[in-house]
Every structure is written in structure tokens, then in C-alpha cells.
PDB file of C-alpha atoms in Angstrom:
ATOM      1  CA  UNK A 101       0.000   0.000   0.000  1.00 43.00           C
ATOM      2  CA  UNK A 102       1.482   3.321  -1.034  1.00 44.00           C
ATOM      3  CA  UNK A 103       1.805   6.206   1.390  1.00 43.00           C
ATOM      4  CA  UNK A 104       0.756   9.661   0.134  1.00 43.00           C
ATOM      5  CA  UNK A 105       3.665  12.042  -0.177  1.00 41.00           C
ATOM      6  CA  UNK A 106       3.806  15.199   1.895  1.00 41.00           C
ATOM      7  CA  UNK A 107       3.493  17.234  -1.304  1.00 41.00           C
ATOM      8  CA  UNK A 108      -0.158  16.152  -1.715  1.00 46.00           C
ATOM      9  CA  UNK A 109      -1.035  18.358   1.266  1.00 57.00           C
ATOM     10  CA  UNK A 110       0.911  21.330  -0.053  1.00 71.00           C
ATOM     11  CA  UNK A 111      -0.930  24.211  -1.667  1.00 89.00           C
ATOM     12  CA  UNK A 112       1.241  26.778  -3.465  1.00 91.00           C
ATOM     13  CA  UNK A 113       0.780  30.326  -2.240  1.00 97.00           C
ATOM     14  CA  UNK A 114      -0.591  32.058  -5.329  1.00 98.00           C
ATOM     15  CA  UNK A 115      -2.329  35.414  -5.750  1.00 98.00           C
ATOM     16  CA  UNK A 116      -3.352  37.646  -8.621  1.00 98.00           C
ATOM     17  CA  UNK A 117      -4.198  41.345  -8.373  1.00 98.00           C
ATOM     18  CA  UNK A 118      -5.539  43.685 -11.053  1.00 98.00           C
ATOM     19  CA  UNK A 119      -5.224  47.377 -10.190  1.00 98.00           C
ATOM     20  CA  UNK A 120      -6.563  50.043 -12.558  1.00 98.00           C
ATOM     21  CA  UNK A 121      -6.322  53.807 -12.196  1.00 98.00           C
ATOM     22  CA  UNK A 122      -6.518  56.734 -14.601  1.00 98.00           C
ATOM     23  CA  UNK A 123      -2.708  56.538 -14.851  1.00 98.00           C
ATOM     24  CA  UNK A 124      -1.952  52.816 -15.017  1.00 98.00           C
ATOM     25  CA  UNK A 125      -3.438  49.393 -15.527  1.00 98.00           C
ATOM     26  CA  UNK A 126      -1.415  46.774 -13.669  1.00 98.00           C
ATOM     27  CA  UNK A 127      -1.847  43.002 -13.394  1.00 98.00           C
ATOM     28  CA  UNK A 128       0.407  41.006 -11.080  1.00 98.00           C
ATOM     29  CA  UNK A 129       0.368  37.262 -10.463  1.00 98.00           C
ATOM     30  CA  UNK A 130       2.730  35.670  -7.946  1.00 98.00           C
ATOM     31  CA  UNK A 131       3.488  32.125  -6.895  1.00 98.00           C
ATOM     32  CA  UNK A 132       5.614  32.389  -3.763  1.00 98.00           C
ATOM     33  CA  UNK A 133       6.476  28.691  -4.042  1.00 97.00           C
ATOM     34  CA  UNK A 134       7.620  28.787  -7.639  1.00 97.00           C
ATOM     35  CA  UNK A 135      10.919  28.247  -9.426  1.00 98.00           C
ATOM     36  CA  UNK A 136      11.801  31.797 -10.448  1.00 98.00           C
ATOM     37  CA  UNK A 137      10.017  31.956 -13.795  1.00 98.00           C
ATOM     38  CA  UNK A 138       8.957  35.434 -14.885  1.00 98.00           C
ATOM     39  CA  UNK A 139       6.886  37.063 -17.595  1.00 98.00           C
ATOM     40  CA  UNK A 140       7.324  40.819 -17.462  1.00 98.00           C
ATOM     41  CA  UNK A 141       6.074  43.707 -19.579  1.00 98.00           C
ATOM     42  CA  UNK A 142       6.215  47.130 -17.933  1.00 98.00           C
ATOM     43  CA  UNK A 143       7.437  49.097 -20.923  1.00 98.00           C
ATOM     44  CA  UNK A 144      10.688  49.962 -19.124  1.00 98.00           C
ATOM     45  CA  UNK A 145      13.367  47.469 -20.121  1.00 98.00           C
ATOM     46  CA  UNK A 146      15.750  47.924 -17.210  1.00 98.00           C
ATOM     47  CA  UNK A 147      12.869  47.786 -14.733  1.00 98.00           C
ATOM     48  CA  UNK A 148      11.820  44.437 -16.226  1.00 98.00           C
ATOM     49  CA  UNK A 149      15.427  43.271 -15.773  1.00 98.00           C
ATOM     50  CA  UNK A 150      15.290  44.206 -12.074  1.00 98.00           C
ATOM     51  CA  UNK A 151      11.913  42.523 -11.528  1.00 98.00           C
ATOM     52  CA  UNK A 152      13.398  39.408 -13.097  1.00 98.00           C
ATOM     53  CA  UNK A 153      16.079  39.474 -10.390  1.00 98.00           C
ATOM     54  CA  UNK A 154      13.359  39.341  -7.721  1.00 98.00           C
ATOM     55  CA  UNK A 155      11.779  36.329  -9.402  1.00 98.00           C
ATOM     56  CA  UNK A 156      15.017  34.439 -10.055  1.00 98.00           C
ATOM     57  CA  UNK A 157      16.657  35.001  -6.706  1.00 98.00           C
ATOM     58  CA  UNK A 158      13.424  34.845  -4.704  1.00 98.00           C
ATOM     59  CA  UNK A 159      12.293  31.655  -6.464  1.00 98.00           C
ATOM     60  CA  UNK A 160       9.001  33.433  -7.062  1.00 98.00           C
ATOM     61  CA  UNK A 161       7.033  32.859 -10.258  1.00 98.00           C
ATOM     62  CA  UNK A 162       6.097  36.365 -11.323  1.00 98.00           C
ATOM     63  CA  UNK A 163       3.863  37.766 -14.041  1.00 98.00           C
ATOM     64  CA  UNK A 164       3.544  41.527 -14.418  1.00 98.00           C
ATOM     65  CA  UNK A 165       1.710  43.423 -17.138  1.00 98.00           C
ATOM     66  CA  UNK A 166       1.728  47.205 -16.922  1.00 98.00           C
ATOM     67  CA  UNK A 167       0.088  49.716 -19.225  1.00 98.00           C
ATOM     68  CA  UNK A 168       1.102  53.115 -17.882  1.00 98.00           C
ATOM     69  CA  UNK A 169       1.407  56.724 -18.965  1.00 98.00           C
ATOM     70  CA  UNK A 170       5.028  56.408 -20.080  1.00 98.00           C
ATOM     71  CA  UNK A 171       4.498  59.343 -22.449  1.00 97.00           C
ATOM     72  CA  UNK A 172       4.696  61.456 -19.266  1.00 97.00           C
ATOM     73  CA  UNK A 173       7.438  59.527 -17.456  1.00 97.00           C
ATOM     74  CA  UNK A 174       7.961  56.256 -15.632  1.00 98.00           C
ATOM     75  CA  UNK A 175       6.876  57.419 -12.175  1.00 98.00           C
ATOM     76  CA  UNK A 176       3.308  56.165 -12.094  1.00 98.00           C
ATOM     77  CA  UNK A 177       4.191  52.844 -13.733  1.00 98.00           C
ATOM     78  CA  UNK A 178       7.086  52.001 -11.408  1.00 98.00           C
ATOM     79  CA  UNK A 179       5.276  53.101  -8.249  1.00 98.00           C
ATOM     80  CA  UNK A 180       2.039  51.312  -9.160  1.00 98.00           C
ATOM     81  CA  UNK A 181       3.870  48.088  -9.990  1.00 98.00           C
ATOM     82  CA  UNK A 182       5.375  48.271  -6.495  1.00 98.00           C
ATOM     83  CA  UNK A 183       1.943  48.829  -4.974  1.00 98.00           C
ATOM     84  CA  UNK A 184       0.309  45.985  -6.905  1.00 98.00           C
ATOM     85  CA  UNK A 185       3.176  43.575  -6.243  1.00 98.00           C
ATOM     86  CA  UNK A 186       2.913  44.385  -2.540  1.00 98.00           C
ATOM     87  CA  UNK A 187      -0.819  43.685  -2.588  1.00 98.00           C
ATOM     88  CA  UNK A 188      -0.263  40.354  -4.347  1.00 98.00           C
ATOM     89  CA  UNK A 189       2.470  39.246  -1.948  1.00 98.00           C
ATOM     90  CA  UNK A 190       0.350  40.180   1.087  1.00 98.00           C
ATOM     91  CA  UNK A 191      -2.569  38.167  -0.293  1.00 98.00           C
ATOM     92  CA  UNK A 192      -0.380  35.157  -1.126  1.00 98.00           C
ATOM     93  CA  UNK A 193       1.362  35.118   2.268  1.00 97.00           C
ATOM     94  CA  UNK A 194      -2.001  34.888   4.005  1.00 95.00           C
ATOM     95  CA  UNK A 195      -2.180  34.657   7.808  1.00 94.00           C
ATOM     96  CA  UNK A 196       1.630  34.168   8.123  1.00 95.00           C
ATOM     97  CA  UNK A 197       1.329  31.037  10.249  1.00 95.00           C
ATOM     98  CA  UNK A 198       4.574  29.065  10.140  1.00 95.00           C
ATOM     99  CA  UNK A 199       6.390  31.838   8.303  1.00 96.00           C
ATOM    100  CA  UNK A 200      10.089  32.434   8.937  1.00 97.00           C
ATOM    101  CA  UNK A 201       9.093  36.134   8.936  1.00 98.00           C
ATOM    102  CA  UNK A 202      12.596  37.672   8.805  1.00 98.00           C
ATOM    103  CA  UNK A 203      14.973  37.601   5.875  1.00 98.00           C
ATOM    104  CA  UNK A 204      18.317  39.148   5.035  1.00 98.00           C
ATOM    105  CA  UNK A 205      20.897  39.007   2.267  1.00 98.00           C
ATOM    106  CA  UNK A 206      24.178  40.540   1.143  1.00 98.00           C
ATOM    107  CA  UNK A 207      24.782  40.465  -2.615  1.00 98.00           C
ATOM    108  CA  UNK A 208      27.904  41.638  -4.472  1.00 98.00           C
ATOM    109  CA  UNK A 209      28.322  42.429  -8.161  1.00 98.00           C
ATOM    110  CA  UNK A 210      31.865  43.370  -9.083  1.00 98.00           C
ATOM    111  CA  UNK A 211      32.603  46.538  -7.092  1.00 98.00           C
ATOM    112  CA  UNK A 212      29.055  46.940  -5.753  1.00 98.00           C
ATOM    113  CA  UNK A 213      27.642  45.442  -2.555  1.00 98.00           C
ATOM    114  CA  UNK A 214      24.156  45.767  -1.095  1.00 99.00           C
ATOM    115  CA  UNK A 215      22.413  44.541   2.040  1.00 99.00           C
ATOM    116  CA  UNK A 216      18.665  44.012   2.382  1.00 99.00           C
ATOM    117  CA  UNK A 217      16.791  43.056   5.555  1.00 99.00           C
ATOM    118  CA  UNK A 218      13.031  42.439   5.635  1.00 98.00           C
ATOM    119  CA  UNK A 219      10.429  41.710   8.307  1.00 98.00           C
ATOM    120  CA  UNK A 220       6.883  40.604   7.450  1.00 98.00           C
ATOM    121  CA  UNK A 221       5.779  42.490  10.524  1.00 97.00           C
ATOM    122  CA  UNK A 222       2.399  43.821   9.417  1.00 97.00           C
ATOM    123  CA  UNK A 223       3.812  47.334   9.855  1.00 97.00           C
ATOM    124  CA  UNK A 224       4.981  49.243   6.774  1.00 98.00           C
ATOM    125  CA  UNK A 225       8.351  50.956   7.016  1.00 98.00           C
ATOM    126  CA  UNK A 226      11.152  51.674   4.546  1.00 98.00           C
ATOM    127  CA  UNK A 227      14.705  52.750   5.328  1.00 98.00           C
ATOM    128  CA  UNK A 228      16.782  53.073   2.182  1.00 98.00           C
ATOM    129  CA  UNK A 229      20.327  54.395   2.037  1.00 98.00           C
ATOM    130  CA  UNK A 230      21.419  54.423  -1.595  1.00 98.00           C
ATOM    131  CA  UNK A 231      23.430  57.093  -3.382  1.00 98.00           C
ATOM    132  CA  UNK A 232      23.139  56.280  -7.057  1.00 98.00           C
ATOM    133  CA  UNK A 233      26.051  57.435  -9.189  1.00 98.00           C
ATOM    134  CA  UNK A 234      23.752  58.120 -12.157  1.00 98.00           C
ATOM    135  CA  UNK A 235      20.299  59.621 -12.558  1.00 98.00           C
ATOM    136  CA  UNK A 236      19.257  57.154 -15.243  1.00 98.00           C
ATOM    137  CA  UNK A 237      19.911  53.477 -15.924  1.00 98.00           C
ATOM    138  CA  UNK A 238      18.602  52.822 -19.390  1.00 97.00           C
ATOM    139  CA  UNK A 239      15.049  54.199 -19.331  1.00 97.00           C
ATOM    140  CA  UNK A 240      14.692  53.920 -15.549  1.00 98.00           C
ATOM    141  CA  UNK A 241      14.994  57.065 -13.445  1.00 98.00           C
ATOM    142  CA  UNK A 242      16.943  55.947 -10.375  1.00 98.00           C
ATOM    143  CA  UNK A 243      14.748  58.131  -8.139  1.00 98.00           C
ATOM    144  CA  UNK A 244      11.909  55.726  -8.919  1.00 98.00           C
ATOM    145  CA  UNK A 245      13.640  52.775  -7.249  1.00 98.00           C
ATOM    146  CA  UNK A 246      12.671  54.296  -3.899  1.00 98.00           C
ATOM    147  CA  UNK A 247       9.095  54.794  -5.125  1.00 98.00           C
ATOM    148  CA  UNK A 248       8.875  51.139  -6.162  1.00 98.00           C
ATOM    149  CA  UNK A 249      10.006  49.870  -2.780  1.00 99.00           C
ATOM    150  CA  UNK A 250       7.844  52.394  -0.926  1.00 98.00           C
ATOM    151  CA  UNK A 251       4.793  51.195  -2.829  1.00 98.00           C
ATOM    152  CA  UNK A 252       5.685  47.587  -2.100  1.00 98.00           C
ATOM    153  CA  UNK A 253       6.284  48.200   1.608  1.00 98.00           C
ATOM    154  CA  UNK A 254       3.034  50.111   2.108  1.00 98.00           C
ATOM    155  CA  UNK A 255       0.916  47.307   0.657  1.00 98.00           C
ATOM    156  CA  UNK A 256       2.864  44.174   1.589  1.00 98.00           C
ATOM    157  CA  UNK A 257       2.966  45.565   5.143  1.00 98.00           C
ATOM    158  CA  UNK A 258       6.650  44.845   5.716  1.00 98.00           C
ATOM    159  CA  UNK A 259       9.577  46.616   7.315  1.00 98.00           C
ATOM    160  CA  UNK A 260      12.374  46.887   4.762  1.00 98.00           C
ATOM    161  CA  UNK A 261      15.956  48.133   5.084  1.00 99.00           C
ATOM    162  CA  UNK A 262      18.035  48.577   1.926  1.00 98.00           C
ATOM    163  CA  UNK A 263      21.657  49.734   2.037  1.00 98.00           C
ATOM    164  CA  UNK A 264      24.016  50.007  -0.889  1.00 98.00           C
ATOM    165  CA  UNK A 265      27.317  49.630   0.943  1.00 98.00           C
ATOM    166  CA  UNK A 266      29.631  50.043  -2.049  1.00 98.00           C
ATOM    167  CA  UNK A 267      29.384  50.760  -5.737  1.00 98.00           C
ATOM    168  CA  UNK A 268      30.512  53.049  -8.542  1.00 98.00           C
ATOM    169  CA  UNK A 269      28.419  51.704 -11.417  1.00 98.00           C
ATOM    170  CA  UNK A 270      24.726  52.534 -11.048  1.00 98.00           C
ATOM    171  CA  UNK A 271      23.650  49.394 -12.908  1.00 98.00           C
ATOM    172  CA  UNK A 272      25.651  47.289 -10.462  1.00 98.00           C
ATOM    173  CA  UNK A 273      24.301  49.230  -7.471  1.00 98.00           C
ATOM    174  CA  UNK A 274      20.712  48.678  -8.525  1.00 98.00           C
ATOM    175  CA  UNK A 275      21.142  45.040  -9.482  1.00 98.00           C
ATOM    176  CA  UNK A 276      22.719  44.107  -6.150  1.00 98.00           C
ATOM    177  CA  UNK A 277      19.766  45.724  -4.356  1.00 98.00           C
ATOM    178  CA  UNK A 278      17.133  43.819  -6.314  1.00 98.00           C
ATOM    179  CA  UNK A 279      18.990  40.513  -6.074  1.00 98.00           C
ATOM    180  CA  UNK A 280      19.437  40.956  -2.328  1.00 99.00           C
ATOM    181  CA  UNK A 281      15.770  41.905  -2.011  1.00 99.00           C
ATOM    182  CA  UNK A 282      14.714  38.736  -3.814  1.00 98.00           C
ATOM    183  CA  UNK A 283      16.886  36.547  -1.602  1.00 98.00           C
ATOM    184  CA  UNK A 284      15.741  38.283   1.596  1.00 98.00           C
ATOM    185  CA  UNK A 285      12.091  37.827   0.635  1.00 98.00           C
ATOM    186  CA  UNK A 286      12.780  34.171  -0.181  1.00 98.00           C
ATOM    187  CA  UNK A 287      14.204  33.613   3.296  1.00 98.00           C
ATOM    188  CA  UNK A 288      11.372  35.443   5.046  1.00 98.00           C
ATOM    189  CA  UNK A 289       8.496  33.670   3.265  1.00 98.00           C
ATOM    190  CA  UNK A 290       9.984  30.194   3.619  1.00 97.00           C
ATOM    191  CA  UNK A 291       7.888  28.070   6.004  1.00 95.00           C
ATOM    192  CA  UNK A 292       9.668  27.184   9.248  1.00 95.00           C
ATOM    193  CA  UNK A 293       8.872  23.528  10.041  1.00 93.00           C
ATOM    194  CA  UNK A 294       9.619  24.105  13.726  1.00 93.00           C
ATOM    195  CA  UNK A 295       6.798  26.642  14.006  1.00 91.00           C
ATOM    196  CA  UNK A 296       4.222  25.110  11.694  1.00 91.00           C
ATOM    197  CA  UNK A 297       0.797  26.601  12.325  1.00 91.00           C
ATOM    198  CA  UNK A 298       2.192  29.232  14.673  1.00 93.00           C
ATOM    199  CA  UNK A 299       2.238  32.969  13.998  1.00 92.00           C
ATOM    200  CA  UNK A 300       5.853  34.080  14.591  1.00 91.00           C
ATOM    201  CA  UNK A 301       5.089  36.868  17.044  1.00 91.00           C
ATOM    202  CA  UNK A 302       4.694  37.142  20.808  1.00 88.00           C
ATOM    203  CA  UNK A 303       1.607  39.274  20.096  1.00 88.00           C
ATOM    204  CA  UNK A 304      -0.059  36.323  18.378  1.00 84.00           C
ATOM    205  CA  UNK A 305      -0.765  38.325  15.228  1.00 85.00           C
ATOM    206  CA  UNK A 306       1.101  40.036  12.417  1.00 89.00           C
TER     207      UNK A 306
END
């Protein structure tokens, strides 16, 4: 007689959010228990490249379609993708029972080095210390990196610290941040078998 495998009781944490405003139409689908596959179309090539880093290094399957007012600039598109991604992650994480909760990562790329620390605390907060050496990376305004993470933080309800510790090339600076973010998220959302069914907080809620 065969014994059912543990995987038969496992349900992937998947969520899809559609968010439409007068400025953007965004659709995000996440599978937090994926393999890092992404399908991205924001209209900003370098931004897609950074979102791919989150998927690959976070082992999150990620689909993002964005139709924004890029004839004005990239602000609304980048910020609203952050907001919608945050909403999708919050929905997929669910009640946070058994969650590791905290995650951290250091990632280097040549001369650049970034550190990201995240807490799925239920309280939004962003501390970001990054001094980009260029105002633009491809078609992405580097000021909008903060807006992306602020949108994510506000709607995923996480505390997030991002520090670029070293770097002279803005592409390298940005890529280390997004890779480290993906790996930190991966650590934080990984179920902890020692606290299965338990909310990781002395308050009993997150």
C-alpha cells in the first residue's frame, strides 16, 4: 500500500491582483512557491530586468503586465507596480502562520555590494540608504527605485531596510539591491517547520 507524499497536502501560495487607475493598468500574479520563472512587460526594459532578479533570486514565479502613462514619465508605472506587487504578496502570504518572517541578504556584483533586511511584521516601514552614481539606468529614473520599494512596503505591510554599501556603477548598485531583495524575501516567506501553524510573534498576530 502506497503512502501519500507530503506534497499532496501542499498548496502553493498564489495570488493575482488587477489594479486600474486613470494613470496605469497593472496586473500582477505571484506564486511564492515557484521556481523563479517570470513574464514581465512594464514598458521599461531595465525595470523588467530588475523585476526578473526578484523572481530568479526569490524563487518566485512572477507575471507583471503594466500599461502606464510612459508618455509622461515612468513614475506612475514604477510606483504602481510596487503597490500591486505588494498587494499580491500580502494576499499570497495569508495569515503568516509558520512563516520564517525575517529575511536578510548581502549580494555583491563586481565593485558593488548591497544589504537588504526584511520583516513581514504587518507594519509598513522603509529605510533606504542608496546614493546612485547616475540619474538614469537605461530608461529607468533611479529616483523611482525608492518609489517602487515604498509602494511595495506600504501594501505588503513589511519593514524593509536597503543599504548600498559600495558601488561606482549605477547598474551594479541597482542590481545588487534587487537581487538581495529577492533573496531576503525568499528567506522570510519560507515556512519554518519548527513553528508550523504558529504565527511568529509574541503578540499572536502580524
